[in-house]
Tab-separated table of C-alpha atoms in Angstrom:
chain	number	residue	atom	x	y	z
Q	1	MET	CA	135.392	137.265	-98.468
Q	2	ILE	CA	134.870	135.636	-101.926
Q	3	LEU	CA	131.194	134.802	-102.716
Q	4	THR	CA	130.696	132.005	-105.216
Q	5	VAL	CA	127.741	132.674	-107.592
Q	6	ALA	CA	126.131	130.218	-110.093
Q	7	ILE	CA	124.213	131.920	-112.900
Q	8	ILE	CA	121.378	129.474	-113.868
Q	9	GLY	CA	118.164	129.421	-115.895
Q	10	ARG	CA	116.725	127.802	-119.095
Q	11	PRO	CA	118.383	128.193	-122.504
Q	12	ASN	CA	118.891	131.811	-124.003
Q	13	VAL	CA	117.925	133.823	-121.022
Q	14	GLY	CA	121.272	135.924	-121.032
Q	15	LYS	CA	123.257	133.834	-118.530
Q	16	SER	CA	126.667	134.060	-120.665
Q	17	THR	CA	125.938	137.915	-121.241
Q	18	LEU	CA	125.668	138.343	-117.515
Q	19	PHE	CA	128.753	136.143	-116.835
Q	20	ASN	CA	130.724	138.338	-119.264
Q	21	ARG	CA	129.565	141.625	-117.784
Q	22	LEU	CA	130.575	140.497	-114.265
Q	23	ALA	CA	133.928	139.130	-115.415
Q	24	GLY	CA	134.584	142.466	-117.155
Q	25	LYS	CA	135.759	140.819	-120.447
Q	26	LYS	CA	134.133	138.364	-123.082
Q	27	LEU	CA	135.102	134.990	-121.522
Q	28	ALA	CA	132.027	132.985	-122.656
Q	29	ILE	CA	130.704	132.713	-126.106
Q	30	VAL	CA	127.390	134.591	-126.567
Q	31	HIS	CA	125.175	133.597	-129.528
Q	32	ASP	CA	121.346	133.803	-130.537
Q	33	MET	CA	121.219	130.124	-130.733
Q	34	PRO	CA	119.893	128.454	-127.554
Q	35	GLY	CA	122.154	125.952	-125.735
Q	36	VAL	CA	125.480	127.465	-126.738
Q	37	THR	CA	126.890	126.961	-123.091
Q	38	ARG	CA	127.245	123.194	-122.265
Q	39	ASP	CA	129.915	123.028	-119.622
Q	40	ARG	CA	130.129	125.101	-116.471
Q	41	LYS	CA	132.647	128.009	-116.822
Q	42	MET	CA	134.279	129.631	-113.842
Q	43	ALA	CA	135.896	133.166	-113.566
Q	44	PRO	CA	136.959	135.459	-110.833
Q	45	ALA	CA	135.034	138.713	-110.815
Q	46	LYS	CA	135.222	142.176	-109.168
Q	47	PHE	CA	131.873	143.783	-108.675
Q	48	LYS	CA	132.316	147.144	-107.287
Q	49	ASP	CA	134.009	146.210	-104.034
Q	50	LEU	CA	132.745	142.502	-103.850
Q	51	ASP	CA	134.884	139.632	-104.806
Q	52	LEU	CA	133.119	136.920	-106.564
Q	53	GLU	CA	133.776	133.632	-108.190
Q	54	ILE	CA	131.223	133.379	-110.875
Q	55	ILE	CA	129.968	130.134	-112.697
Q	56	ASP	CA	128.187	130.136	-116.105
Q	57	THR	CA	126.077	127.139	-116.565
Q	58	ALA	CA	124.219	125.223	-119.338
Q	59	GLY	CA	120.383	126.081	-119.674
Q	60	TYR	CA	118.105	123.621	-118.172
Q	61	GLU	CA	116.383	121.203	-120.425
Q	62	TYR	CA	114.542	118.225	-119.018
Q	63	SER	CA	115.701	114.766	-120.052
Q	64	THR	CA	115.168	111.348	-118.446
Q	65	THR	CA	117.623	109.489	-120.650
Q	66	ASP	CA	121.555	109.435	-120.781
Q	67	ASN	CA	121.829	112.050	-123.489
Q	68	MET	CA	123.704	115.348	-123.765
Q	69	GLU	CA	120.872	117.303	-122.194
Q	70	SER	CA	121.012	115.081	-119.081
Q	71	ARG	CA	124.779	115.361	-118.791
Q	72	MET	CA	124.447	119.274	-119.081
Q	73	TRP	CA	122.030	119.297	-116.256
Q	74	THR	CA	124.461	117.260	-114.229
Q	75	GLN	CA	127.062	119.911	-114.760
Q	76	THR	CA	124.390	122.639	-113.728
Q	77	GLN	CA	123.746	120.756	-110.531
Q	78	MET	CA	127.488	120.575	-109.735
Q	79	ALA	CA	127.569	124.330	-110.114
Q	80	ILE	CA	124.565	124.875	-107.811
Q	81	ALA	CA	126.210	122.557	-105.142
Q	82	GLU	CA	129.487	124.712	-105.285
Q	83	ALA	CA	127.737	128.052	-105.078
Q	84	ASP	CA	126.942	130.122	-102.153
Q	85	VAL	CA	123.930	131.874	-103.972
Q	86	CYS	CA	122.293	131.301	-107.371
Q	87	LEU	CA	121.317	134.001	-109.845
Q	88	PHE	CA	118.226	132.607	-111.365
Q	89	LEU	CA	117.578	134.436	-114.803
Q	90	TYR	CA	114.158	134.744	-116.351
Q	91	ASP	CA	113.447	136.138	-119.805
Q	92	THR	CA	110.651	138.722	-119.440
Q	93	ARG	CA	110.302	139.105	-123.372
Q	94	ALA	CA	109.393	135.413	-123.748
Q	95	GLY	CA	107.334	135.291	-120.699
Q	96	LEU	CA	106.891	132.370	-118.193
Q	97	GLN	CA	107.811	129.004	-119.800
Q	98	PRO	CA	107.052	125.479	-118.400
Q	99	TYR	CA	110.872	124.920	-118.057
Q	100	ASP	CA	111.145	128.012	-115.875
Q	101	GLU	CA	108.673	126.649	-113.354
Q	102	LEU	CA	110.159	123.136	-113.423
Q	103	PHE	CA	113.705	124.350	-112.860
Q	104	ALA	CA	112.543	126.721	-110.234
Q	105	ASP	CA	111.040	123.760	-108.281
Q	106	LEU	CA	114.303	121.880	-108.783
Q	107	VAL	CA	116.204	124.806	-107.398
Q	108	ARG	CA	114.072	125.361	-104.362
Q	109	ARG	CA	114.794	121.830	-103.315
Q	110	THR	CA	118.404	122.570	-102.947
Q	111	HIS	CA	117.678	125.108	-100.240
Q	112	LYS	CA	120.427	127.304	-101.723
Q	113	PRO	CA	119.925	131.172	-101.568
Q	114	VAL	CA	118.360	132.483	-104.860
Q	115	ILE	CA	118.320	136.003	-106.397
Q	116	LEU	CA	115.742	136.142	-109.209
Q	117	LEU	CA	116.612	138.433	-112.028
Q	118	ALA	CA	113.877	139.216	-114.612
Q	119	ASN	CA	116.307	139.693	-117.317
Q	120	LYS	CA	115.639	141.685	-120.728
Q	121	CYS	CA	113.575	144.128	-118.989
Q	122	GLU	CA	114.501	147.329	-120.935
Q	123	GLY	CA	111.134	148.971	-121.235
Q	124	LYS	CA	107.579	149.249	-119.977
Q	125	GLN	CA	106.377	146.436	-122.254
Q	126	GLN	CA	108.297	143.917	-120.128
Q	127	GLU	CA	106.823	145.156	-116.886
Q	128	ASN	CA	103.989	142.368	-116.879
Q	129	GLY	CA	106.770	139.889	-117.464
Q	130	VAL	CA	108.424	141.029	-114.183
Q	131	TYR	CA	105.147	140.414	-112.047
Q	132	GLU	CA	104.669	137.085	-113.683
Q	133	ALA	CA	108.080	135.940	-112.335
Q	134	PHE	CA	106.546	136.000	-108.815
Q	135	LYS	CA	104.893	132.684	-109.894
Q	136	LEU	CA	108.172	130.884	-109.678
Q	137	GLY	CA	108.188	131.213	-105.866
Q	138	LEU	CA	111.875	132.422	-105.535
Q	139	GLY	CA	111.135	135.771	-103.955
Q	140	GLU	CA	110.840	139.203	-105.352
Q	141	PRO	CA	112.335	139.546	-108.894
Q	142	ILE	CA	114.748	142.355	-109.638
Q	143	PRO	CA	113.864	144.083	-113.088
Q	144	PHE	CA	117.076	143.592	-114.939
Q	145	SER	CA	118.951	143.929	-118.100
Q	146	ALA	CA	122.505	142.086	-118.354
Q	147	GLU	CA	123.005	143.600	-121.826
Q	148	HIS	CA	122.048	147.245	-120.986
Q	149	GLY	CA	123.335	147.398	-117.542
Q	150	ILE	CA	119.752	147.792	-115.807
Q	151	GLY	CA	119.491	146.603	-112.144
Q	152	PHE	CA	122.989	146.139	-111.288
Q	153	ASP	CA	122.899	148.337	-108.252
Q	154	ASP	CA	119.874	146.125	-106.873
Q	155	LEU	CA	121.937	143.149	-107.728
Q	156	TYR	CA	124.886	144.414	-105.678
Q	157	LEU	CA	122.792	145.023	-102.641
Q	158	ALA	CA	121.436	141.610	-102.684
Q	159	LEU	CA	124.964	140.037	-103.252
Q	160	LEU	CA	126.274	142.284	-100.352
Q	161	LYS	CA	123.454	140.863	-98.104
Q	162	GLN	CA	124.459	137.229	-99.028
Q	163	ILE	CA	128.250	138.082	-98.240
Q	164	GLU	CA	127.269	139.535	-94.768
Q	165	LEU	CA	125.239	136.215	-94.055
Q	166	LYS	CA	128.340	134.108	-95.150
Q	167	GLU	CA	130.673	136.107	-92.803
Q	168	GLU	CA	128.244	135.657	-89.939
Q	169	GLN	CA	128.140	131.934	-90.707
Q	170	GLN	CA	131.864	131.459	-90.875
Q	171	LYS	CA	132.306	133.483	-87.570
Q	172	THR	CA	129.922	131.161	-85.757
Q	173	GLU	CA	131.746	128.142	-87.209
Q	174	SER	CA	135.071	129.401	-86.208
Q	175	GLN	CA	134.243	129.919	-82.657
Q	176	THR	CA	133.386	126.101	-82.328
Q	177	ALA	CA	136.082	124.764	-84.722
Q	178	VAL	CA	139.139	122.802	-83.381
Q	179	LEU	CA	142.432	124.037	-84.851
Q	180	GLY	CA	144.345	121.209	-86.694
Q	181	GLN	CA	148.025	120.771	-86.218
Q	182	ILE	CA	150.535	121.329	-89.117
Q	183	PRO	CA	152.308	118.041	-90.228
Q	184	GLU	CA	155.891	117.805	-89.438
Q	185	ASP	CA	156.714	117.010	-93.045
Q	186	PHE	CA	154.965	120.138	-94.441
Q	187	GLU	CA	156.922	122.119	-96.875
Q	188	PRO	CA	155.621	125.465	-98.164
Q	189	ILE	CA	155.554	125.984	-101.890
Q	190	THR	CA	157.760	128.927	-102.819
Q	191	ASP	CA	156.637	129.344	-106.437
Q	192	ASN	CA	152.806	129.679	-106.449
Q	193	ARG	CA	152.424	130.871	-110.032
Q	194	PRO	CA	150.282	128.281	-111.761
Q	195	ILE	CA	151.267	126.699	-115.169
Q	196	GLN	CA	148.566	127.318	-117.722
Q	197	VAL	CA	148.084	124.120	-119.793
Q	198	ALA	CA	145.652	124.076	-122.881
Q	199	PHE	CA	144.418	120.744	-124.299
Q	200	VAL	CA	143.835	121.129	-128.002
Q	201	GLY	CA	143.103	118.717	-131.013
Q	202	ARG	CA	140.470	117.629	-133.360
Q	203	PRO	CA	136.862	116.958	-132.264
Q	204	ASN	CA	136.187	113.825	-130.242
Q	205	VAL	CA	139.775	112.693	-129.625
Q	206	GLY	CA	139.163	112.758	-125.744
Q	207	LYS	CA	140.309	116.124	-124.638
Q	208	SER	CA	137.401	116.685	-122.061
Q	209	THR	CA	137.786	112.983	-120.868
Q	210	LEU	CA	141.386	113.600	-120.269
Q	211	VAL	CA	140.900	116.803	-118.258
Q	212	ASN	CA	138.229	115.022	-116.182
Q	213	ALA	CA	140.639	112.061	-115.628
Q	214	LEU	CA	143.405	114.485	-114.364
Q	215	LEU	CA	140.929	116.271	-112.129
Q	216	GLY	CA	139.339	113.107	-110.896
Q	217	ASP	CA	135.982	114.777	-111.348
Q	218	GLU	CA	133.287	114.950	-114.066
Q	219	ARG	CA	134.109	118.715	-114.584
Q	220	MET	CA	133.851	118.774	-118.150
Q	221	LEU	CA	130.825	117.436	-120.257
Q	222	THR	CA	131.757	114.323	-122.231
Q	223	GLY	CA	129.916	111.912	-124.575
Q	224	PRO	CA	130.173	110.082	-127.887
Q	225	GLU	CA	128.802	113.161	-129.702
Q	226	ALA	CA	131.586	115.122	-131.659
Q	227	GLY	CA	131.889	118.748	-130.733
Q	228	MET	CA	130.601	118.609	-127.183
Q	229	THR	CA	132.926	121.333	-125.983
Q	230	ARG	CA	132.127	124.779	-127.594
Q	231	ASP	CA	133.983	127.343	-125.290
Q	232	ALA	CA	137.340	127.030	-123.543
Q	233	ILE	CA	136.815	126.030	-119.812
Q	234	THR	CA	139.587	126.858	-117.223
Q	235	THR	CA	139.901	124.739	-114.094
Q	236	GLU	CA	142.501	125.190	-111.264
Q	237	TRP	CA	144.324	121.930	-110.112
Q	238	SER	CA	147.533	120.934	-108.510
Q	239	TRP	CA	149.756	117.897	-108.953
Q	240	GLY	CA	153.041	117.122	-107.265
Q	241	GLY	CA	152.883	120.291	-105.163
Q	242	LYS	CA	152.648	122.324	-108.255
Q	243	LYS	CA	149.511	124.519	-109.365
Q	244	PHE	CA	148.061	124.324	-112.771
Q	245	LYS	CA	145.260	125.985	-114.768
Q	246	LEU	CA	143.950	123.271	-117.090
Q	247	VAL	CA	142.160	124.690	-120.228
Q	248	ASP	CA	139.638	122.292	-122.080
Q	249	THR	CA	138.953	123.579	-125.580
Q	250	ALA	CA	136.809	122.954	-128.465
Q	251	GLY	CA	137.777	120.585	-131.135
Q	252	LEU	CA	139.580	122.106	-134.248
Q	253	ARG	CA	138.327	121.025	-137.765
Q	254	LYS	CA	139.795	122.015	-141.082
Q	255	GLN	CA	139.033	125.722	-141.708
Q	256	SER	CA	137.175	124.842	-145.018
Q	257	LYS	CA	134.761	122.837	-142.963
Q	258	VAL	CA	134.011	125.666	-140.402
Q	259	VAL	CA	130.977	127.368	-141.852
Q	260	ASN	CA	128.577	128.658	-139.136
Q	261	SER	CA	129.209	131.631	-136.823
Q	262	LEU	CA	128.991	129.515	-133.678
Q	263	GLU	CA	131.740	127.181	-134.597
Q	264	LYS	CA	133.853	130.101	-135.835
Q	265	MET	CA	133.448	131.624	-132.401
Q	266	SER	CA	134.416	128.311	-130.613
Q	267	VAL	CA	137.662	128.064	-132.982
Q	268	GLU	CA	138.538	131.653	-131.961
Q	269	SER	CA	138.171	130.792	-128.262
Q	270	THR	CA	140.286	127.683	-128.645
Q	271	LYS	CA	143.211	129.542	-130.557
Q	272	TYR	CA	143.064	132.196	-127.875
Q	273	ALA	CA	143.289	129.686	-125.039
Q	274	ALA	CA	146.322	128.019	-126.914
Q	275	ASN	CA	148.034	131.311	-127.470
Q	276	MET	CA	147.680	132.248	-123.804
Q	277	ALA	CA	148.941	128.891	-122.500
Q	278	GLN	CA	152.450	128.072	-121.543
Q	279	VAL	CA	152.338	124.534	-122.387
Q	280	VAL	CA	149.938	123.008	-124.999
Q	281	VAL	CA	148.974	119.305	-125.091
Q	282	LEU	CA	147.946	118.182	-128.411
Q	283	VAL	CA	145.641	115.299	-127.982
Q	284	LEU	CA	145.591	112.642	-130.902
Q	285	ASP	CA	143.393	109.741	-131.519
Q	286	ALA	CA	145.555	106.624	-131.754
Q	287	ASP	CA	143.549	105.463	-134.928
Q	288	ALA	CA	144.700	108.619	-136.734
Q	289	VAL	CA	147.892	110.160	-135.447
Q	290	LEU	CA	149.273	113.399	-136.894
Q	291	ASP	CA	146.922	113.734	-139.786
Q	292	LYS	CA	147.062	117.069	-141.773
Q	293	GLN	CA	144.858	118.852	-139.324
Q	294	ASP	CA	146.959	117.613	-136.297
Q	295	LEU	CA	150.009	119.020	-137.934
Q	296	THR	CA	148.431	122.329	-138.723
Q	297	ILE	CA	147.520	122.622	-135.007
Q	298	ALA	CA	151.090	121.664	-133.898
Q	299	ARG	CA	152.727	124.114	-136.289
Q	300	ASN	CA	150.529	126.913	-135.070
Q	301	VAL	CA	151.398	126.194	-131.443
Q	302	LEU	CA	155.061	126.335	-132.155
Q	303	ASP	CA	154.764	129.481	-134.301
Q	304	GLU	CA	153.048	131.152	-131.372
Q	305	GLY	CA	156.072	130.233	-129.113
Q	306	ARG	CA	154.448	127.734	-126.835
Q	307	ALA	CA	155.931	124.504	-125.573
Q	308	LEU	CA	154.302	121.303	-127.023
Q	309	VAL	CA	153.469	117.818	-125.661
Q	310	ILE	CA	151.848	115.283	-127.712
Q	311	ALA	CA	149.412	112.828	-125.945
Q	312	VAL	CA	148.233	109.672	-127.963
Q	313	ASN	CA	144.770	108.818	-126.479
Q	314	LYS	CA	142.906	105.629	-126.656
Q	315	TRP	CA	146.102	103.531	-126.440
Q	316	ASP	CA	144.171	100.734	-124.835
Q	317	ILE	CA	142.446	100.029	-128.091
Q	318	ALA	CA	145.083	100.929	-130.499
Q	319	ASN	CA	147.271	98.951	-132.939
Q	320	ARG	CA	150.419	99.928	-131.045
Q	321	LYS	CA	153.128	98.847	-133.460
Q	322	GLU	CA	151.513	100.396	-136.552
Q	323	THR	CA	150.573	103.667	-134.613
Q	324	LEU	CA	154.160	104.164	-133.348
Q	325	GLU	CA	155.612	103.681	-136.618
Q	326	LYS	CA	153.401	106.175	-138.271
Q	327	LEU	CA	153.830	108.738	-135.372
Q	328	ASN	CA	157.623	108.575	-135.556
Q	329	TYR	CA	157.571	108.866	-139.375
Q	330	LYS	CA	155.301	111.987	-139.173
Q	331	LEU	CA	157.523	113.578	-136.459
Q	332	GLU	CA	160.655	113.067	-138.423
Q	333	THR	CA	159.311	114.113	-141.774
Q	334	SER	CA	156.486	116.911	-141.120
Q	335	LEU	CA	157.303	118.343	-137.705
Q	336	THR	CA	160.993	119.205	-137.931
Q	337	GLN	CA	160.808	122.438	-136.237
Q	338	ALA	CA	160.222	120.873	-132.929
Q	339	ALA	CA	162.703	117.958	-132.872
Q	340	GLY	CA	162.318	115.845	-129.762
Q	341	VAL	CA	158.858	116.899	-128.848
Q	342	PRO	CA	157.792	114.623	-126.024
Q	343	THR	CA	155.080	112.063	-126.923
Q	344	VAL	CA	153.161	110.181	-124.306
Q	345	THR	CA	150.780	107.239	-124.913
Q	346	ILE	CA	147.696	107.432	-122.647
Q	347	SER	CA	144.189	106.274	-122.096
Q	348	ALA	CA	142.031	108.975	-120.624
Q	349	LEU	CA	138.941	106.741	-120.189
Q	350	LYS	CA	141.047	104.230	-118.108
Q	351	LYS	CA	143.120	106.765	-116.631
Q	352	GLU	CA	146.439	105.284	-117.765
Q	353	GLY	CA	149.633	107.139	-118.552
Q	354	LEU	CA	148.607	110.332	-116.660
Q	355	ASP	CA	151.546	110.601	-114.397
Q	356	LYS	CA	153.791	110.043	-117.274
Q	357	LEU	CA	152.075	112.977	-119.133
Q	358	MET	CA	152.425	115.306	-116.280
Q	359	ARG	CA	156.125	114.539	-115.917
Q	360	ALA	CA	156.604	115.084	-119.648
Q	361	LEU	CA	154.697	118.316	-119.290
Q	362	LEU	CA	156.746	119.629	-116.448
Q	363	LYS	CA	159.982	118.620	-118.294
Q	364	VAL	CA	159.035	120.648	-121.482
Q	365	TYR	CA	158.054	123.635	-119.225
Q	366	GLU	CA	161.440	123.689	-117.710
Q	367	ARG	CA	162.957	123.669	-121.097
Q	368	TRP	CA	160.787	126.278	-122.259
Q	369	ASN	CA	162.053	128.539	-119.228
Q	370	LEU	CA	165.748	127.522	-119.690
Q	371	ARG	CA	168.391	130.350	-119.658
Q	372	ILE	CA	171.801	129.222	-120.890
Q	373	PRO	CA	174.906	130.902	-119.119
Q	374	THR	CA	176.954	133.044	-121.587
Q	375	ALA	CA	180.200	130.978	-121.215
Q	376	PRO	CA	179.006	127.544	-122.339
Q	377	LEU	CA	176.681	129.211	-124.936
Q	378	ASN	CA	179.502	130.894	-126.750
Q	379	LYS	CA	181.749	127.869	-126.321
Q	380	TRP	CA	179.116	125.893	-128.153
Q	381	PHE	CA	178.989	128.725	-130.834
Q	382	ALA	CA	182.823	128.507	-131.336
Q	383	ASP	CA	182.772	124.615	-131.445
Q	384	VAL	CA	179.855	124.499	-133.930
Q	385	GLN	CA	181.573	127.008	-136.300
Q	386	GLN	CA	184.751	125.110	-136.241
Q	387	GLN	CA	183.092	121.899	-137.144
Q	388	ASN	CA	181.003	123.583	-139.896
Q	389	PRO	CA	181.996	127.210	-140.767
Q	390	ALA	CA	179.420	129.523	-142.259
Q	391	PRO	CA	179.394	129.443	-146.020
Q	392	LEU	CA	179.618	132.555	-148.158
Q	393	GLY	CA	176.511	134.658	-147.871
Q	394	LYS	CA	173.708	135.096	-150.371
Q	395	ASN	CA	175.544	138.350	-151.504
Q	396	LYS	CA	178.766	136.376	-152.116
Q	397	ARG	CA	180.544	138.165	-149.162
Q	398	ARG	CA	182.321	136.440	-146.333
Q	399	ILE	CA	180.234	135.925	-143.240
Q	400	LYS	CA	181.880	136.301	-139.675
Q	401	LEU	CA	179.720	135.307	-136.816
Q	402	LYS	CA	181.183	136.982	-133.802
Q	403	TYR	CA	179.251	135.943	-130.781
Q	404	ILE	CA	175.838	134.855	-129.419
Q	405	THR	CA	173.693	135.850	-126.518
Q	406	GLN	CA	170.332	134.807	-125.117
Q	407	ALA	CA	167.804	137.587	-125.243
Q	408	LYS	CA	164.914	135.938	-123.220
Q	409	THR	CA	163.228	132.733	-122.295
Q	410	ARG	CA	159.740	131.436	-122.844
Q	411	PRO	CA	160.523	130.390	-125.580
Q	412	PRO	CA	164.488	130.658	-125.513
Q	413	SER	CA	165.474	133.295	-128.008
Q	414	PHE	CA	169.080	134.195	-129.044
Q	415	TYR	CA	170.684	136.930	-130.940
Q	416	ILE	CA	173.789	136.217	-133.303
Q	417	PHE	CA	175.885	139.224	-134.068
Q	418	SER	CA	177.526	139.141	-137.504
Q	419	SER	CA	179.351	141.336	-139.825
Q	420	ASN	CA	177.059	140.321	-142.644
Q	421	PRO	CA	173.641	139.265	-141.179
Q	422	GLU	CA	171.556	139.578	-144.357
Q	423	GLY	CA	173.730	137.250	-146.077
Q	424	LEU	CA	173.485	134.111	-143.718
Q	425	PRO	CA	171.542	131.332	-145.463
Q	426	GLU	CA	168.466	129.831	-143.968
Q	427	SER	CA	170.018	126.309	-144.142
Q	428	TYR	CA	172.903	127.359	-141.771
Q	429	LEU	CA	170.473	128.891	-139.416
Q	430	ARG	CA	168.600	125.572	-139.104
Q	431	TYR	CA	171.964	123.838	-138.561
Q	432	LEU	CA	172.605	126.091	-135.674
Q	433	ILE	CA	169.003	125.677	-134.224
Q	434	ASN	CA	169.132	121.834	-134.498
Q	435	SER	CA	172.730	121.802	-132.888
Q	436	LEU	CA	171.687	124.225	-130.153
Q	437	ARG	CA	168.588	122.152	-129.446
Q	438	ALA	CA	170.520	118.824	-129.343
Q	439	THR	CA	173.402	120.217	-127.254
Q	440	PHE	CA	171.309	121.804	-124.572
Q	441	ASN	CA	168.523	119.291	-124.620
Q	442	MET	CA	165.744	121.539	-125.762
Q	443	GLY	CA	163.378	119.230	-127.631
Q	444	GLY	CA	159.813	120.046	-127.939
Q	445	ILE	CA	159.932	123.793	-127.709
Q	446	PRO	CA	160.374	126.422	-130.434
Q	447	LEU	CA	163.676	128.284	-130.596
Q	448	ARG	CA	164.088	131.801	-131.940
Q	449	LEU	CA	167.382	132.598	-133.432
Q	450	THR	CA	167.929	136.227	-134.904
Q	451	VAL	CA	170.980	137.389	-136.648
Q	452	ARG	CA	171.939	141.071	-136.006
Q	453	LYS	CA	174.610	143.515	-137.358
Q	454	ALA	CA	177.604	143.711	-135.071
Q	455	ASP	CA	178.709	147.262	-134.100
Q	456	ASN	CA	181.662	148.519	-136.049
Q	457	PRO	CA	184.076	150.084	-133.592
Q	458	TYR	CA	185.624	152.433	-136.205
Q	459	ALA	CA	182.201	153.644	-137.649
Q	460	ASP	CA	182.362	157.067	-135.890
Q	461	LYS	CA	186.114	157.680	-136.385
Q	462	LYS	CA	187.326	159.767	-139.233
């Protein structure tokens, strides 16, 4: 039985600290600045013997206009609607604030079960703050400290009670439910491992809007303000019978412009998400395709061995001919290490080109997992050397390339065995890589080609 738990409260009461503690690792950015969390972030958690799905939310700030605060509140409302129970955090050091009472009143109207946690309660000085929490009308507060591990046994018992109530409710519902029939054309999916896809790019290019368009839901906070997303947000999704984990990330600016500690943490979160992904979608603004920062991001993705897809967003308002000419020129001259990288034109706002993007994504994922049989690989190796033999080495010695083998996939990596590996020029290695990529249709993915010393059969003989 999995219990979905939303962690809610006003800004800077310790929600992300509790989220990380329950998740068992640092998934959410924690900072002294209020309002760091903006989207709702989900993660599985194992709390003793309880299986939880936890949701970190933005702090509640009242707003009547269509601004960032109102959109953050909408995200929190969605989290509350999805949850089986809410953990309402209250800061005993700061005492009762007007937003606490206003938020508590809104939560009561949802009729969701609430567990009240009087957080930051590390000593006797905070005892008055615990009693003050009774005014919220959310039941008896649990003296708690997410940072120091106080009150977790009481929280466990409260969550255990909610699981028992959920089990009893499901048991009652199952007794009256009517079993549906399995459709005749139903085909089970044999490979259930999800593909992890990270969406990266500069700020305000439409990454969150694109993820929302794919999901068909306002899952990510969006708006005209640059830098809306601060933390990497993962959402499970399926398309065409295949499972995915879509990771929305914070925008990456030039390193010289990243000065405050919060943005540095956001950048690290984005880089970690890209490094852990299998496919990375680099989202570009059609008005400024593949500028210096975009190229830096693309090279970093390829250096980490990830598969790459380029999505040119805002295509509905672009100067299409000029944009395509500029994009093709940049790809040919500045991103030669991934010749053939798939580029897709889309409009996230109008939901155009999304199927085309997903097909390109799956194709490059297949290439990333490609394993070439030994026979055709070595036939190619012999043919390519016949067409263009290896030159004399850097040490002026003759180079004999004996055979090639594929060491692994993800990305495809190959070993060449040679009598003189240290002498092979880099230019000839690039020639081999380009030919390998063209022959076996491996555009858009990094290739690893390593030259090793071939064994000498007479080395141990005297």
